[in-house]
PDB file of C-alpha atoms in Angstrom:
ATOM      1  CA  MET A   1       5.252  12.430  20.728  1.00  0.00           C
ATOM      2  CA  GLN A   2       8.519  11.121  19.273  1.00  0.00           C
ATOM      3  CA  SER A   3       7.497   8.709  16.513  1.00  0.00           C
ATOM      4  CA  PRO A   4       4.943   9.749  13.861  1.00  0.00           C
ATOM      5  CA  LEU A   5       1.275   8.901  14.107  1.00  0.00           C
ATOM      6  CA  LEU A   6       0.276   7.024  10.964  1.00  0.00           C
ATOM      7  CA  THR A   7      -2.979   6.545   9.123  1.00  0.00           C
ATOM      8  CA  GLU A   8      -3.482   4.865   5.777  1.00  0.00           C
ATOM      9  CA  ARG A   9      -2.757   8.106   3.927  1.00  0.00           C
ATOM     10  CA  LEU A  10      -1.087  10.428   6.433  1.00  0.00           C
ATOM     11  CA  SER A  11       1.914  10.823   8.692  1.00  0.00           C
ATOM     12  CA  ILE A  12       1.576  13.218  11.645  1.00  0.00           C
ATOM     13  CA  THR A  13       4.816  14.511  13.178  1.00  0.00           C
ATOM     14  CA  THR A  14       5.699  17.053  15.855  1.00  0.00           C
ATOM     15  CA  LEU A  15       6.293  20.558  14.515  1.00  0.00           C
ATOM     16  CA  ASN A  16       9.959  21.561  14.250  1.00  0.00           C
ATOM     17  CA  ILE A  17      12.090  24.405  12.915  1.00  0.00           C
ATOM     18  CA  ALA A  18      12.524  22.659   9.557  1.00  0.00           C
ATOM     19  CA  ASP A  19       8.793  23.257   8.920  1.00  0.00           C
ATOM     20  CA  ALA A  20       9.269  27.046   8.723  1.00  0.00           C
ATOM     21  CA  ASN A  21       8.599  27.392   4.986  1.00  0.00           C
ATOM     22  CA  PHE A  22       5.391  25.402   5.263  1.00  0.00           C
ATOM     23  CA  ILE A  23       4.181  27.379   8.301  1.00  0.00           C
ATOM     24  CA  PHE A  24       4.998  30.645   6.508  1.00  0.00           C
ATOM     25  CA  GLU A  25       2.779  29.544   3.620  1.00  0.00           C
ATOM     26  CA  LEU A  26      -0.046  28.194   5.796  1.00  0.00           C
ATOM     27  CA  VAL A  27      -0.491  31.157   8.165  1.00  0.00           C
ATOM     28  CA  ASN A  28      -0.641  33.632   5.301  1.00  0.00           C
ATOM     29  CA  ARG A  29      -3.456  31.841   3.500  1.00  0.00           C
ATOM     30  CA  GLU A  30      -6.855  33.560   3.379  1.00  0.00           C
ATOM     31  CA  GLY A  31      -8.557  30.904   5.485  1.00  0.00           C
ATOM     32  CA  TRP A  32      -6.041  31.229   8.317  1.00  0.00           C
ATOM     33  CA  LEU A  33      -6.122  35.043   8.246  1.00  0.00           C
ATOM     34  CA  THR A  34      -9.941  35.087   8.208  1.00  0.00           C
ATOM     35  CA  TYR A  35     -10.747  32.449  10.825  1.00  0.00           C
ATOM     36  CA  ILE A  36      -7.621  32.250  13.009  1.00  0.00           C
ATOM     37  CA  GLY A  37      -5.944  35.628  12.695  1.00  0.00           C
ATOM     38  CA  ASP A  38      -2.872  37.448  11.436  1.00  0.00           C
ATOM     39  CA  ARG A  39       0.220  36.143  13.202  1.00  0.00           C
ATOM     40  CA  LYS A  40       2.367  38.805  11.463  1.00  0.00           C
ATOM     41  CA  ILE A  41       4.705  36.223   9.973  1.00  0.00           C
ATOM     42  CA  TYR A  42       6.231  37.909   6.949  1.00  0.00           C
ATOM     43  CA  SER A  43       9.159  35.616   6.194  1.00  0.00           C
ATOM     44  CA  PRO A  44      10.444  32.074   6.831  1.00  0.00           C
ATOM     45  CA  GLU A  45      12.651  33.602   9.521  1.00  0.00           C
ATOM     46  CA  ASP A  46       9.565  34.952  11.297  1.00  0.00           C
ATOM     47  CA  ALA A  47       8.078  31.465  10.989  1.00  0.00           C
ATOM     48  CA  GLN A  48      11.138  29.971  12.679  1.00  0.00           C
ATOM     49  CA  SER A  49      10.687  32.324  15.661  1.00  0.00           C
ATOM     50  CA  TYR A  50       6.974  31.472  15.776  1.00  0.00           C
ATOM     51  CA  ILE A  51       7.752  27.743  15.800  1.00  0.00           C
ATOM     52  CA  GLN A  52      10.383  28.149  18.522  1.00  0.00           C
ATOM     53  CA  LYS A  53       7.836  29.860  20.796  1.00  0.00           C
ATOM     54  CA  ILE A  54       5.477  26.925  20.270  1.00  0.00           C
ATOM     55  CA  ILE A  55       8.224  24.404  21.026  1.00  0.00           C
ATOM     56  CA  ASP A  56       9.206  26.289  24.206  1.00  0.00           C
ATOM     57  CA  SER A  57       5.650  26.405  25.595  1.00  0.00           C
ATOM     58  CA  SER A  58       4.407  23.581  27.810  1.00  0.00           C
ATOM     59  CA  ASP A  59       0.803  24.593  27.043  1.00  0.00           C
ATOM     60  CA  ILE A  60       1.024  24.267  23.244  1.00  0.00           C
ATOM     61  CA  SER A  61       1.509  21.259  20.963  1.00  0.00           C
ATOM     62  CA  TYR A  62       1.543  21.393  17.171  1.00  0.00           C
ATOM     63  CA  TRP A  63       1.693  18.531  14.688  1.00  0.00           C
ATOM     64  CA  VAL A  64       2.337  18.710  10.957  1.00  0.00           C
ATOM     65  CA  VAL A  65       0.152  16.521   8.747  1.00  0.00           C
ATOM     66  CA  ARG A  66       1.958  15.037   5.730  1.00  0.00           C
ATOM     67  CA  LEU A  67       0.984  12.800   2.846  1.00  0.00           C
ATOM     68  CA  ARG A  68       2.672   9.447   3.330  1.00  0.00           C
ATOM     69  CA  GLN A  69       3.175   8.926  -0.389  1.00  0.00           C
ATOM     70  CA  ASP A  70       5.587  11.851  -0.840  1.00  0.00           C
ATOM     71  CA  ASP A  71       5.943  13.545   2.584  1.00  0.00           C
ATOM     72  CA  THR A  72       4.150  16.700   1.402  1.00  0.00           C
ATOM     73  CA  PRO A  73       2.994  18.875   4.342  1.00  0.00           C
ATOM     74  CA  VAL A  74      -0.707  19.666   3.981  1.00  0.00           C
ATOM     75  CA  GLY A  75      -1.903  20.955   7.355  1.00  0.00           C
ATOM     76  CA  ILE A  76      -1.460  21.220  11.100  1.00  0.00           C
ATOM     77  CA  ILE A  77      -3.253  20.001  14.223  1.00  0.00           C
ATOM     78  CA  SER A  78      -2.835  21.890  17.489  1.00  0.00           C
ATOM     79  CA  LEU A  79      -3.655  21.369  21.150  1.00  0.00           C
ATOM     80  CA  ILE A  80      -3.529  24.462  23.343  1.00  0.00           C
ATOM     81  CA  LYS A  81      -4.357  24.993  27.016  1.00  0.00           C
ATOM     82  CA  ARG A  82      -5.675  28.547  27.062  1.00  0.00           C
ATOM     83  CA  ASP A  83      -6.082  30.609  30.231  1.00  0.00           C
ATOM     84  CA  HIS A  84      -9.759  31.340  29.529  1.00  0.00           C
ATOM     85  CA  LEU A  85     -10.686  27.682  28.909  1.00  0.00           C
ATOM     86  CA  GLU A  86     -10.966  24.841  31.419  1.00  0.00           C
ATOM     87  CA  HIS A  87      -9.643  22.137  29.088  1.00  0.00           C
ATOM     88  CA  PRO A  88      -7.256  21.839  26.118  1.00  0.00           C
ATOM     89  CA  ASP A  89      -8.528  23.202  22.814  1.00  0.00           C
ATOM     90  CA  ILE A  90      -7.911  21.274  19.591  1.00  0.00           C
ATOM     91  CA  GLY A  91      -7.453  23.130  16.329  1.00  0.00           C
ATOM     92  CA  PHE A  92      -6.733  22.316  12.692  1.00  0.00           C
ATOM     93  CA  ALA A  93      -5.794  24.148   9.515  1.00  0.00           C
ATOM     94  CA  PHE A  94      -5.037  22.830   6.023  1.00  0.00           C
ATOM     95  CA  LEU A  95      -3.847  24.266   2.757  1.00  0.00           C
ATOM     96  CA  PRO A  96      -6.853  25.040   0.505  1.00  0.00           C
ATOM     97  CA  SER A  97      -6.029  22.341  -2.046  1.00  0.00           C
ATOM     98  CA  PHE A  98      -6.199  19.664   0.679  1.00  0.00           C
ATOM     99  CA  THR A  99      -9.438  20.584   2.461  1.00  0.00           C
ATOM    100  CA  THR A 100     -11.923  18.338   0.644  1.00  0.00           C
ATOM    101  CA  ASN A 101     -10.168  14.975   0.896  1.00  0.00           C
ATOM    102  CA  GLY A 102     -11.095  13.996   4.465  1.00  0.00           C
ATOM    103  CA  TYR A 103      -7.561  14.665   5.692  1.00  0.00           C
ATOM    104  CA  GLY A 104      -8.759  16.942   8.491  1.00  0.00           C
ATOM    105  CA  TYR A 105     -11.010  14.279   9.975  1.00  0.00           C
ATOM    106  CA  GLU A 106      -8.443  11.515   9.509  1.00  0.00           C
ATOM    107  CA  ALA A 107      -5.582  13.471  11.108  1.00  0.00           C
ATOM    108  CA  THR A 108      -7.547  15.083  13.945  1.00  0.00           C
ATOM    109  CA  LYS A 109      -9.085  11.785  14.937  1.00  0.00           C
ATOM    110  CA  ILE A 110      -5.748  10.010  15.391  1.00  0.00           C
ATOM    111  CA  VAL A 111      -4.295  12.972  17.295  1.00  0.00           C
ATOM    112  CA  LEU A 112      -7.342  12.899  19.568  1.00  0.00           C
ATOM    113  CA  GLN A 113      -6.860   9.168  20.104  1.00  0.00           C
ATOM    114  CA  HIS A 114      -3.205   9.709  21.035  1.00  0.00           C
ATOM    115  CA  PHE A 115      -3.971  12.651  23.324  1.00  0.00           C
ATOM    116  CA  ILE A 116      -6.961  11.094  25.066  1.00  0.00           C
ATOM    117  CA  ASP A 117      -5.030   7.905  25.787  1.00  0.00           C
ATOM    118  CA  ASP A 118      -2.078   9.904  27.117  1.00  0.00           C
ATOM    119  CA  THR A 119      -3.734  12.411  29.451  1.00  0.00           C
ATOM    120  CA  GLU A 120      -5.899  12.639  32.526  1.00  0.00           C
ATOM    121  CA  HIS A 121      -8.034  15.419  31.022  1.00  0.00           C
ATOM    122  CA  PRO A 122     -11.648  14.155  30.860  1.00  0.00           C
ATOM    123  CA  PHE A 123     -12.609  16.615  28.102  1.00  0.00           C
ATOM    124  CA  VAL A 124     -11.241  18.201  24.942  1.00  0.00           C
ATOM    125  CA  LEU A 125     -12.647  21.454  23.579  1.00  0.00           C
ATOM    126  CA  GLY A 126     -13.020  22.768  20.052  1.00  0.00           C
ATOM    127  CA  VAL A 127     -13.380  26.544  19.709  1.00  0.00           C
ATOM    128  CA  THR A 128     -14.241  28.370  16.505  1.00  0.00           C
ATOM    129  CA  VAL A 129     -15.610  31.655  15.247  1.00  0.00           C
ATOM    130  CA  VAL A 130     -19.303  31.615  14.398  1.00  0.00           C
ATOM    131  CA  GLU A 131     -18.661  32.034  10.661  1.00  0.00           C
ATOM    132  CA  ASN A 132     -16.362  29.020  10.266  1.00  0.00           C
ATOM    133  CA  ALA A 133     -18.913  26.489   9.033  1.00  0.00           C
ATOM    134  CA  ALA A 134     -16.255  24.010   7.868  1.00  0.00           C
ATOM    135  CA  SER A 135     -14.648  23.780  11.321  1.00  0.00           C
ATOM    136  CA  ILE A 136     -18.032  23.440  13.013  1.00  0.00           C
ATOM    137  CA  SER A 137     -18.937  20.610  10.636  1.00  0.00           C
ATOM    138  CA  LEU A 138     -15.662  18.792  11.322  1.00  0.00           C
ATOM    139  CA  LEU A 139     -16.025  19.151  15.098  1.00  0.00           C
ATOM    140  CA  LYS A 140     -19.524  17.657  14.920  1.00  0.00           C
ATOM    141  CA  LYS A 141     -18.291  14.796  12.730  1.00  0.00           C
ATOM    142  CA  LEU A 142     -15.613  14.055  15.340  1.00  0.00           C
ATOM    143  CA  GLY A 143     -18.315  13.815  18.027  1.00  0.00           C
ATOM    144  CA  PHE A 144     -17.988  17.242  19.638  1.00  0.00           C
ATOM    145  CA  GLN A 145     -21.187  18.798  20.991  1.00  0.00           C
ATOM    146  CA  PHE A 146     -21.996  22.480  21.329  1.00  0.00           C
ATOM    147  CA  GLN A 147     -21.475  23.691  24.885  1.00  0.00           C
ATOM    148  CA  LYS A 148     -21.692  27.479  24.966  1.00  0.00           C
ATOM    149  CA  GLU A 149     -20.900  30.804  23.316  1.00  0.00           C
ATOM    150  CA  ILE A 150     -18.168  32.997  24.787  1.00  0.00           C
ATOM    151  CA  GLU A 151     -16.640  36.362  23.957  1.00  0.00           C
ATOM    152  CA  VAL A 152     -12.866  36.847  23.865  1.00  0.00           C
ATOM    153  CA  LYS A 153     -11.371  40.221  22.934  1.00  0.00           C
ATOM    154  CA  LYS A 154     -14.793  41.346  21.647  1.00  0.00           C
ATOM    155  CA  GLU A 155     -15.056  38.340  19.333  1.00  0.00           C
ATOM    156  CA  LYS A 156     -17.849  35.777  19.662  1.00  0.00           C
ATOM    157  CA  LEU A 157     -16.633  32.191  19.782  1.00  0.00           C
ATOM    158  CA  LEU A 158     -18.488  28.877  19.855  1.00  0.00           C
ATOM    159  CA  VAL A 159     -17.217  26.252  22.288  1.00  0.00           C
ATOM    160  CA  TYR A 160     -17.717  22.556  21.510  1.00  0.00           C
ATOM    161  CA  VAL A 161     -16.807  19.753  23.908  1.00  0.00           C
ATOM    162  CA  LEU A 162     -15.859  16.095  23.561  1.00  0.00           C
ATOM    163  CA  ALA A 163     -15.838  13.811  26.608  1.00  0.00           C
ATOM    164  CA  LYS A 164     -13.065  11.236  26.787  1.00  0.00           C
ATOM    165  CA  ASP A 165     -15.563   8.484  27.623  1.00  0.00           C
ATOM    166  CA  LYS A 166     -17.851   9.500  24.747  1.00  0.00           C
ATOM    167  CA  PHE A 167     -14.912   9.371  22.340  1.00  0.00           C
ATOM    168  CA  HIS A 168     -14.064   5.788  23.343  1.00  0.00           C
ATOM    169  CA  ILE A 169     -17.699   4.658  23.183  1.00  0.00           C
ATOM    170  CA  SER A 170     -18.039   6.148  19.693  1.00  0.00           C
ATOM    171  CA  GLU A 171     -14.878   4.362  18.576  1.00  0.00           C
ATOM    172  CA  ILE A 172     -16.150   1.023  19.901  1.00  0.00           C
ATOM    173  CA  THR A 173     -19.503   1.529  18.179  1.00  0.00           C
ATOM    174  CA  LYS A 174     -17.796   2.276  14.868  1.00  0.00           C
ATOM    175  CA  ARG A 175     -15.680  -0.863  15.223  1.00  0.00           C
ATOM    176  CA  PHE A 176     -18.853  -2.863  15.849  1.00  0.00           C
ATOM    177  CA  PHE A 177     -20.421  -1.694  12.593  1.00  0.00           C
ATOM    178  CA  ASP A 178     -17.183  -1.937  10.595  1.00  0.00           C
ATOM    179  CA  CYS A 179     -16.491  -5.555  11.535  1.00  0.00           C
ATOM    180  CA  PHE A 180     -19.271  -6.844   9.212  1.00  0.00           C
ATOM    181  CA  THR A 181     -18.097  -5.039   6.080  1.00  0.00           C
ATOM    182  CA  ASN A 182     -17.160  -7.107   3.025  1.00  0.00           C
ATOM    183  CA  ARG A 183     -17.714  -4.339   0.472  1.00  0.00           C
ATOM    184  CA  ASP A 184     -15.009  -3.848  -2.186  1.00  0.00           C
ATOM    185  CA  SER A 185     -13.447  -7.221  -1.282  1.00  0.00           C
ATOM    186  CA  ALA A 186     -12.897  -6.209   2.358  1.00  0.00           C
ATOM    187  CA  VAL A 187     -12.465  -9.124   4.756  1.00  0.00           C
ATOM    188  CA  PRO A 188     -15.012  -9.075   7.620  1.00  0.00           C
ATOM    189  CA  LYS A 189     -13.343  -8.632  11.012  1.00  0.00           C
ATOM    190  CA  LEU A 190     -15.938 -10.391  13.125  1.00  0.00           C
ATOM    191  CA  ASP A 191     -13.427 -11.482  15.746  1.00  0.00           C
ATOM    192  CA  THR A 192     -13.212  -7.786  16.668  1.00  0.00           C
ATOM    193  CA  LEU A 193     -16.387  -8.388  18.689  1.00  0.00           C
ATOM    194  CA  LYS A 194     -14.425 -10.543  21.123  1.00  0.00           C
ATOM    195  CA  SER A 195     -12.243  -7.579  22.054  1.00  0.00           C
ATOM    196  CA  ILE A 196     -14.972  -4.916  22.305  1.00  0.00           C
ATOM    197  CA  CYS A 197     -17.638  -6.973  24.124  1.00  0.00           C
ATOM    198  CA  ILE A 198     -17.665  -8.553  27.552  1.00  0.00           C
ATOM    199  CA  PRO A 199     -17.594 -12.382  27.345  1.00  0.00           C
ATOM    200  CA  GLU A 200     -21.183 -12.563  28.626  1.00  0.00           C
ATOM    201  CA  VAL A 201     -22.529 -10.080  26.077  1.00  0.00           C
ATOM    202  CA  ARG A 202     -26.223 -10.472  25.218  1.00  0.00           C
ATOM    203  CA  ILE A 203     -27.239  -9.761  21.612  1.00  0.00           C
ATOM    204  CA  GLU A 204     -30.935  -9.659  20.914  1.00  0.00           C
ATOM    205  CA  ASN A 205     -32.858  -9.519  17.622  1.00  0.00           C
ATOM    206  CA  VAL A 206     -36.418  -8.214  18.017  1.00  0.00           C
ATOM    207  CA  ASN A 207     -37.455  -8.459  14.361  1.00  0.00           C
ATOM    208  CA  GLY A 208     -40.624 -10.518  14.565  1.00  0.00           C
ATOM    209  CA  SER A 209     -40.005 -13.345  17.010  1.00  0.00           C
ATOM    210  CA  GLU A 210     -37.347 -12.486  19.583  1.00  0.00           C
ATOM    211  CA  VAL A 211     -33.967 -14.243  19.237  1.00  0.00           C
ATOM    212  CA  ILE A 212     -31.277 -13.981  21.914  1.00  0.00           C
ATOM    213  CA  TYR A 213     -27.628 -14.772  21.128  1.00  0.00           C
ATOM    214  CA  ASN A 214     -24.429 -15.143  23.049  1.00  0.00           C
ATOM    215  CA  LEU A 215     -21.217 -14.136  21.265  1.00  0.00           C
ATOM    216  CA  ASN A 216     -20.551 -17.529  19.637  1.00  0.00           C
ATOM    217  CA  SER A 217     -24.112 -18.170  18.468  1.00  0.00           C
ATOM    218  CA  PHE A 218     -24.209 -14.667  16.974  1.00  0.00           C
ATOM    219  CA  LEU A 219     -20.859 -14.934  15.181  1.00  0.00           C
ATOM    220  CA  GLU A 220     -21.069 -18.327  13.516  1.00  0.00           C
ATOM    221  CA  PRO A 221     -23.969 -17.760  11.066  1.00  0.00           C
ATOM    222  CA  ARG A 222     -22.659 -14.300  10.174  1.00  0.00           C
ATOM    223  CA  LYS A 223     -19.192 -15.611   9.420  1.00  0.00           C
ATOM    224  CA  LYS A 224     -20.793 -18.067   7.033  1.00  0.00           C
ATOM    225  CA  ILE A 225     -23.029 -15.724   5.017  1.00  0.00           C
ATOM    226  CA  LEU A 226     -20.376 -12.996   4.829  1.00  0.00           C
ATOM    227  CA  THR A 227     -17.754 -15.354   3.407  1.00  0.00           C
ATOM    228  CA  ASP A 228     -19.645 -17.939   1.322  1.00  0.00           C
ATOM    229  CA  GLY A 229     -21.159 -15.531  -1.224  1.00  0.00           C
ATOM    230  CA  THR A 230     -24.617 -15.362   0.331  1.00  0.00           C
ATOM    231  CA  LEU A 231     -24.175 -11.706   1.344  1.00  0.00           C
ATOM    232  CA  ILE A 232     -21.701  -9.600  -0.631  1.00  0.00           C
ATOM    233  CA  GLU A 233     -20.862  -5.897  -0.980  1.00  0.00           C
ATOM    234  CA  PHE A 234     -22.235  -5.466   2.533  1.00  0.00           C
ATOM    235  CA  GLU A 235     -21.742  -2.330   4.593  1.00  0.00           C
ATOM    236  CA  GLU A 236     -23.428  -1.088   7.756  1.00  0.00           C
ATOM    237  CA  LYS A 237     -22.843   2.336   9.268  1.00  0.00           C
ATOM    238  CA  GLU A 238     -24.217   4.545  12.005  1.00  0.00           C
ATOM    239  CA  VAL A 239     -26.039   7.679  10.809  1.00  0.00           C
ATOM    240  CA  TYR A 240     -27.368   9.019  14.119  1.00  0.00           C
ATOM    241  CA  GLU A 241     -26.570   8.485  17.782  1.00  0.00           C
ATOM    242  CA  ASN A 242     -27.623   9.604  21.216  1.00  0.00           C
ATOM    243  CA  THR A 243     -25.359   8.553  24.086  1.00  0.00           C
ATOM    244  CA  ASN A 244     -25.966   8.857  27.821  1.00  0.00           C
ATOM    245  CA  ILE A 245     -23.112   8.175  30.243  1.00  0.00           C
ATOM    246  CA  ILE A 246     -23.520   7.748  34.002  1.00  0.00           C
ATOM    247  CA  GLU A 247     -20.172   7.089  35.663  1.00  0.00           C
ATOM    248  CA  ASN A 248     -19.161   3.565  34.522  1.00  0.00           C
ATOM    249  CA  ILE A 249     -22.294   2.650  32.569  1.00  0.00           C
ATOM    250  CA  ALA A 250     -23.630   4.036  29.288  1.00  0.00           C
ATOM    251  CA  HIS A 251     -26.512   3.657  26.854  1.00  0.00           C
ATOM    252  CA  ARG A 252     -26.426   4.519  23.142  1.00  0.00           C
ATOM    253  CA  HIS A 253     -29.290   4.685  20.654  1.00  0.00           C
ATOM    254  CA  SER A 254     -27.834   4.190  17.205  1.00  0.00           C
ATOM    255  CA  LYS A 255     -29.699   4.538  13.927  1.00  0.00           C
ATOM    256  CA  TYR A 256     -27.980   2.712  11.081  1.00  0.00           C
ATOM    257  CA  GLU A 257     -28.089   2.179   7.361  1.00  0.00           C
ATOM    258  CA  LYS A 258     -26.980  -1.027   5.688  1.00  0.00           C
ATOM    259  CA  SER A 259     -26.799  -2.220   2.101  1.00  0.00           C
ATOM    260  CA  GLY A 260     -25.502  -5.124   0.093  1.00  0.00           C
ATOM    261  CA  ILE A 261     -26.432  -7.962  -2.230  1.00  0.00           C
ATOM    262  CA  LEU A 262     -28.275 -10.819  -0.519  1.00  0.00           C
ATOM    263  CA  ASN A 263     -28.737 -13.994  -2.584  1.00  0.00           C
ATOM    264  CA  GLY A 264     -28.090 -11.981  -5.741  1.00  0.00           C
ATOM    265  CA  LYS A 265     -30.542  -9.181  -4.923  1.00  0.00           C
ATOM    266  CA  LYS A 266     -29.521  -5.657  -3.940  1.00  0.00           C
ATOM    267  CA  PHE A 267     -31.048  -4.167  -0.813  1.00  0.00           C
ATOM    268  CA  LYS A 268     -30.925  -1.106   1.412  1.00  0.00           C
ATOM    269  CA  GLN A 269     -32.288  -0.964   4.922  1.00  0.00           C
ATOM    270  CA  THR A 270     -32.310   1.200   8.011  1.00  0.00           C
ATOM    271  CA  GLY A 271     -32.840   0.254  11.619  1.00  0.00           C
ATOM    272  CA  HIS A 272     -32.073   0.906  15.263  1.00  0.00           C
ATOM    273  CA  LYS A 273     -29.631  -0.571  17.752  1.00  0.00           C
ATOM    274  CA  LEU A 274     -29.626  -0.015  21.494  1.00  0.00           C
ATOM    275  CA  PHE A 275     -26.179  -0.545  23.023  1.00  0.00           C
ATOM    276  CA  GLN A 276     -25.366  -0.896  26.703  1.00  0.00           C
ATOM    277  CA  PHE A 277     -21.755  -0.313  27.760  1.00  0.00           C
ATOM    278  CA  ILE A 278     -19.869  -0.941  30.968  1.00  0.00           C
ATOM    279  CA  LYS A 279     -16.496   0.420  32.032  1.00  0.00           C
ATOM    280  CA  THR A 280     -14.193  -2.095  33.691  1.00  0.00           C
ATOM    281  CA  ASN A 281     -10.491  -1.576  34.419  1.00  0.00           C
ATOM    282  CA  GLN A 282     -10.732   1.822  32.680  1.00  0.00           C
ATOM    283  CA  ASP A 283     -11.880   0.185  29.418  1.00  0.00           C
ATOM    284  CA  TRP A 284     -15.356   0.460  27.908  1.00  0.00           C
ATOM    285  CA  LYS A 285     -16.971  -2.756  26.627  1.00  0.00           C
ATOM    286  CA  ILE A 286     -20.304  -3.603  25.036  1.00  0.00           C
ATOM    287  CA  LYS A 287     -22.564  -5.341  27.541  1.00  0.00           C
ATOM    288  CA  SER A 288     -25.637  -5.846  25.364  1.00  0.00           C
ATOM    289  CA  VAL A 289     -27.041  -5.045  21.935  1.00  0.00           C
ATOM    290  CA  LEU A 290     -30.704  -4.943  20.980  1.00  0.00           C
ATOM    291  CA  TRP A 291     -31.628  -4.343  17.347  1.00  0.00           C
ATOM    292  CA  LYS A 292     -34.647  -3.932  15.108  1.00  0.00           C
ATOM    293  CA  ASP A 293     -34.609  -3.391  11.346  1.00  0.00           C
ATOM    294  CA  ASP A 294     -36.967  -1.012   9.579  1.00  0.00           C
ATOM    295  CA  LYS A 295     -38.862  -2.139   6.494  1.00  0.00           C
ATOM    296  CA  MET A 296     -36.511  -3.111   3.670  1.00  0.00           C
ATOM    297  CA  TYR A 297     -36.504  -0.978   0.520  1.00  0.00           C
TER     298      TYR A 297
END
């Protein structure tokens, strides 16, 4: 990776020798020593040698995560192909003062996107010691699922796995939910549906009497109420999913929560969507959506 990967808050760049002082600080923090291990780096010079070994290895990639506002290094993301694992293993570590701001999720997600789009590997692994609850939580949030427990050098490790296809389907689903948001003056991105759905997509509402839409008949009334003041401060997000993938077709049960102000009255509501996906020309698209709201509260 030559140019940095950018998010709204972060810049992710390839590790280089100039990062020695930061690496020296990071690997000697309690969290690193407890959950990753002592790399016996006792000076910035040791850190330079450590970095050079990483740079020289074809099986290891490290990225430094920096704040865009002032270029402060706050953490690292790694991808390592280990001899005892079938697929590359993603890792992450952040300075203690930057572990509760969502930076780990934000940075790891964009690195995963870059890696998955740039490799033939169908899976990515996440491996952690049993005691590292924070890493386990982040892996689950990123969509990794527990696969097995292994023992390496008499240490028990948990192995989580993320399928490339599952990652893309999850990203498409998130874009589907996000495109309706007008909370905090956000502009709804309803035209996103044209890029993530097949042209013949079928969208079906089974609340009471059944209503079936094509893409245009679904979009037009929603564009109106989301922009004319009828529905404001609206947000819809997935809170649970179960995805089944069979070659080039997939099915996803998604439970969602939504809230907003409809005709001047606040509301919250949950419900269920059933997505069907199809993979064409190596790209996943939504083929159909069926949804039913729960009782409003």
